Amino acid sequence: MMKRNKQETELPDNYRQFIAQLDTASENLRARQDSLGRTLQAAGMLFKQNELGLKLWEERRTKLEKLSSNQDLSAEKAYSLRELHEVAIRMESMFQLRTQHIREKQFMVASSFDEIEKSLVDLDRSKLKLHSSRMLSREHENLNRVVAELSGTAQFAAPSSSDPGLRDDLNEARRAIVLAEALLELKGK
């Protein structure tokens, strides 16, 4: 009879389900963050390559401008240099657009990465709070059980006490427990 009553008075551990949900959400976000991390690395490499290409085409355009400014060029060489200069301008513009586009993508991915990081911190914080609340709940259950045993509930007959203030102290302890639990419930919401 004691075992059955003890099991009936214990509350089910519903913390487990919420902690499992937090763990699942964390795993999903970490997988997504890993993917974004790889994307950032790839974008970083592409940015460096395109930035190098941009610098090389800028240098080529500058050299062609210097060569074109030479007054002693034949018409055929001047025409060839102008054509090469136009190609250099188009290539420089193309690499400029590419580096700008990659930089924008990097910023978007980095923002998502940071947003996930903040969510992971929040999830870890919530999990820690749930673990703490779970431990406090168990402690309160144990304390309630001990107080019930000491106060002489119907399940546990307590010997009559020669200390008349004991009953008052036990009642005060029960009130304090009830108030503490009420506070925890309010804080939990």
Tab-separated table of C-alpha atoms in Angstrom:
chain	number	residue	atom	x	y	z
A	1	MET	CA	0.000	0.000	0.000
A	2	MET	CA	2.846	2.400	0.782
A	3	LYS	CA	4.450	1.908	-2.642
A	4	ARG	CA	1.209	2.542	-4.475
A	5	ASN	CA	0.472	5.731	-2.551
A	6	LYS	CA	4.017	6.929	-3.036
A	7	GLN	CA	3.745	6.404	-6.803
A	8	GLU	CA	0.399	8.170	-6.916
A	9	THR	CA	1.767	11.225	-5.121
A	10	GLU	CA	4.818	11.564	-7.388
A	11	LEU	CA	4.292	13.839	-10.353
A	12	PRO	CA	5.197	12.553	-13.819
A	13	ASP	CA	8.474	13.846	-15.226
A	14	ASN	CA	7.150	16.050	-18.020
A	15	TYR	CA	10.469	17.904	-18.134
A	16	ARG	CA	11.963	15.062	-20.167
A	17	GLN	CA	9.718	15.809	-23.150
A	18	PHE	CA	10.566	19.513	-23.170
A	19	ILE	CA	14.284	18.856	-22.794
A	20	ALA	CA	14.087	16.378	-25.690
A	21	GLN	CA	12.393	19.052	-27.820
A	22	LEU	CA	15.151	21.512	-26.961
A	23	ASP	CA	17.792	18.914	-27.847
A	24	THR	CA	16.127	18.178	-31.194
A	25	ALA	CA	15.889	21.876	-32.036
A	26	SER	CA	19.564	22.336	-31.100
A	27	GLU	CA	20.652	19.394	-33.267
A	28	ASN	CA	18.707	20.736	-36.240
A	29	LEU	CA	20.145	24.223	-35.851
A	30	ARG	CA	23.698	22.914	-35.397
A	31	ALA	CA	23.403	20.891	-38.627
A	32	ARG	CA	22.165	23.977	-40.449
A	33	GLN	CA	24.926	26.093	-38.892
A	34	ASP	CA	27.565	23.569	-40.002
A	35	SER	CA	26.230	23.813	-43.543
A	36	LEU	CA	26.307	27.600	-43.404
A	37	GLY	CA	29.868	27.454	-42.064
A	38	ARG	CA	30.951	25.436	-45.093
A	39	THR	CA	29.124	27.893	-47.354
A	40	LEU	CA	30.968	30.786	-45.714
A	41	GLN	CA	34.306	29.065	-46.296
A	42	ALA	CA	33.501	28.445	-49.956
A	43	ALA	CA	32.282	32.016	-50.416
A	44	GLY	CA	35.464	33.282	-48.771
A	45	MET	CA	37.591	31.366	-51.268
A	46	LEU	CA	35.502	32.628	-54.187
A	47	PHE	CA	35.758	36.173	-52.912
A	48	LYS	CA	39.555	35.965	-52.711
A	49	GLN	CA	39.792	34.520	-56.229
A	50	ASN	CA	37.523	37.170	-57.706
A	51	GLU	CA	39.219	39.948	-55.763
A	52	LEU	CA	42.553	38.793	-57.190
A	53	GLY	CA	41.034	38.703	-60.687
A	54	LEU	CA	39.722	42.244	-60.183
A	55	LYS	CA	43.159	43.503	-59.141
A	56	LEU	CA	44.841	41.813	-62.113
A	57	TRP	CA	42.367	43.349	-64.589
A	58	GLU	CA	42.759	46.769	-62.930
A	59	GLU	CA	46.528	46.490	-63.351
A	60	ARG	CA	46.127	45.379	-66.976
A	61	ARG	CA	43.755	48.300	-67.715
A	62	THR	CA	46.188	50.753	-66.122
A	63	LYS	CA	49.103	49.400	-68.186
A	64	LEU	CA	47.047	49.580	-71.371
A	65	GLU	CA	46.104	53.195	-70.617
A	66	LYS	CA	49.784	54.048	-70.208
A	67	LEU	CA	50.694	52.267	-73.432
A	68	SER	CA	47.836	53.948	-75.317
A	69	SER	CA	49.004	57.384	-74.227
A	70	ASN	CA	52.240	56.928	-76.204
A	71	GLN	CA	52.092	59.275	-79.229
A	72	ASP	CA	54.522	57.231	-81.327
A	73	LEU	CA	52.101	54.319	-81.921
A	74	SER	CA	51.013	53.219	-85.329
A	75	ALA	CA	47.283	53.270	-86.075
A	76	GLU	CA	47.166	49.472	-86.030
A	77	LYS	CA	48.833	49.234	-82.587
A	78	ALA	CA	46.666	52.027	-81.195
A	79	TYR	CA	43.545	50.195	-82.422
A	80	SER	CA	44.737	46.903	-80.860
A	81	LEU	CA	45.504	48.646	-77.558
A	82	ARG	CA	42.043	50.284	-77.521
A	83	GLU	CA	40.408	46.889	-78.105
A	84	LEU	CA	42.467	45.355	-75.304
A	85	HIS	CA	41.609	48.332	-73.078
A	86	GLU	CA	37.876	47.818	-73.718
A	87	VAL	CA	38.213	44.127	-72.852
A	88	ALA	CA	40.078	45.038	-69.654
A	89	ILE	CA	37.326	47.501	-68.695
A	90	ARG	CA	34.603	44.874	-69.279
A	91	MET	CA	36.522	42.202	-67.338
A	92	GLU	CA	37.262	44.615	-64.504
A	93	SER	CA	33.569	45.498	-64.333
A	94	MET	CA	32.589	41.818	-64.375
A	95	PHE	CA	34.983	40.972	-61.519
A	96	GLN	CA	33.815	44.061	-59.633
A	97	LEU	CA	30.195	42.837	-59.842
A	98	ARG	CA	31.194	39.304	-58.868
A	99	THR	CA	33.117	40.386	-55.774
A	100	GLN	CA	30.259	42.680	-54.774
A	101	HIS	CA	27.696	39.883	-55.263
A	102	ILE	CA	29.797	37.365	-53.306
A	103	ARG	CA	30.318	39.885	-50.488
A	104	GLU	CA	26.534	40.402	-50.252
A	105	LYS	CA	25.967	36.639	-50.128
A	106	GLN	CA	28.637	36.311	-47.442
A	107	PHE	CA	26.888	38.959	-45.382
A	108	MET	CA	23.521	37.191	-45.716
A	109	VAL	CA	24.971	33.806	-44.773
A	110	ALA	CA	26.957	35.297	-41.883
A	111	SER	CA	23.779	36.976	-40.593
A	112	SER	CA	21.955	33.638	-40.676
A	113	PHE	CA	24.921	31.961	-38.983
A	114	ASP	CA	24.864	34.575	-36.193
A	115	GLU	CA	21.091	34.289	-35.824
A	116	ILE	CA	21.420	30.522	-35.401
A	117	GLU	CA	24.204	31.027	-32.853
A	118	LYS	CA	21.957	33.310	-30.802
A	119	SER	CA	19.147	30.761	-30.962
A	120	LEU	CA	21.505	27.999	-29.850
A	121	VAL	CA	22.551	30.082	-26.854
A	122	ASP	CA	18.875	30.676	-26.021
A	123	LEU	CA	18.140	26.946	-26.356
A	124	ASP	CA	21.040	26.061	-24.068
A	125	ARG	CA	19.871	28.652	-21.544
A	126	SER	CA	16.321	27.235	-21.632
A	127	LYS	CA	17.636	23.710	-21.210
A	128	LEU	CA	19.671	24.786	-18.198
A	129	LYS	CA	16.607	26.467	-16.692
A	130	LEU	CA	14.541	23.314	-17.244
A	131	HIS	CA	17.213	21.157	-15.613
A	132	SER	CA	17.326	23.521	-12.640
A	133	SER	CA	13.558	23.613	-12.356
A	134	ARG	CA	13.451	19.826	-12.617
A	135	MET	CA	15.929	19.479	-9.752
A	136	LEU	CA	14.001	21.996	-7.647
A	137	SER	CA	10.756	20.173	-8.350
A	138	ARG	CA	12.265	16.895	-7.227
A	139	GLU	CA	13.640	18.532	-4.095
A	140	HIS	CA	10.219	19.985	-3.323
A	141	GLU	CA	8.583	16.595	-3.831
A	142	ASN	CA	11.083	15.040	-1.442
A	143	LEU	CA	10.595	17.831	1.075
A	144	ASN	CA	6.803	17.531	0.854
A	145	ARG	CA	7.071	13.801	1.440
A	146	VAL	CA	9.298	14.307	4.474
A	147	VAL	CA	7.000	17.001	5.879
A	148	ALA	CA	3.982	14.758	5.317
A	149	GLU	CA	5.712	11.902	7.101
A	150	LEU	CA	6.680	14.151	9.990
A	151	SER	CA	3.266	15.759	10.308
A	152	GLY	CA	1.516	12.420	10.696
A	153	THR	CA	-0.694	12.120	7.647
A	154	ALA	CA	-3.105	9.240	7.406
A	155	GLN	CA	-0.485	7.169	5.632
A	156	PHE	CA	2.139	7.630	8.296
A	157	ALA	CA	0.952	7.762	11.883
A	158	ALA	CA	3.221	10.049	13.824
A	159	PRO	CA	3.684	9.618	17.540
A	160	SER	CA	2.195	12.341	19.639
A	161	SER	CA	4.737	15.016	20.349
A	162	SER	CA	5.573	16.440	23.708
A	163	ASP	CA	6.555	19.695	21.944
A	164	PRO	CA	3.393	21.787	21.422
A	165	GLY	CA	5.175	24.211	19.009
A	166	LEU	CA	6.184	21.402	16.649
A	167	ARG	CA	2.784	21.286	14.987
A	168	ASP	CA	2.892	25.068	14.417
A	169	ASP	CA	6.412	24.863	12.991
A	170	LEU	CA	5.399	22.027	10.654
A	171	ASN	CA	2.373	23.996	9.471
A	172	GLU	CA	4.572	27.027	8.897
A	173	ALA	CA	6.983	24.859	6.905
A	174	ARG	CA	4.107	23.575	4.746
A	175	ARG	CA	2.927	27.125	4.093
A	176	ALA	CA	6.462	28.150	3.134
A	177	ILE	CA	6.682	25.193	0.750
A	178	VAL	CA	3.363	26.037	-0.867
A	179	LEU	CA	4.419	29.661	-1.301
A	180	ALA	CA	7.782	28.647	-2.753
A	181	GLU	CA	6.096	26.310	-5.229
A	182	ALA	CA	3.651	29.038	-6.196
A	183	LEU	CA	6.561	31.381	-6.783
A	184	LEU	CA	8.304	28.782	-8.961
A	185	GLU	CA	5.130	28.328	-10.994
A	186	LEU	CA	4.828	32.082	-11.497
A	187	LYS	CA	8.477	32.397	-12.440
A	188	GLY	CA	8.123	29.443	-14.796
A	189	LYS	CA	5.359	31.163	-16.706
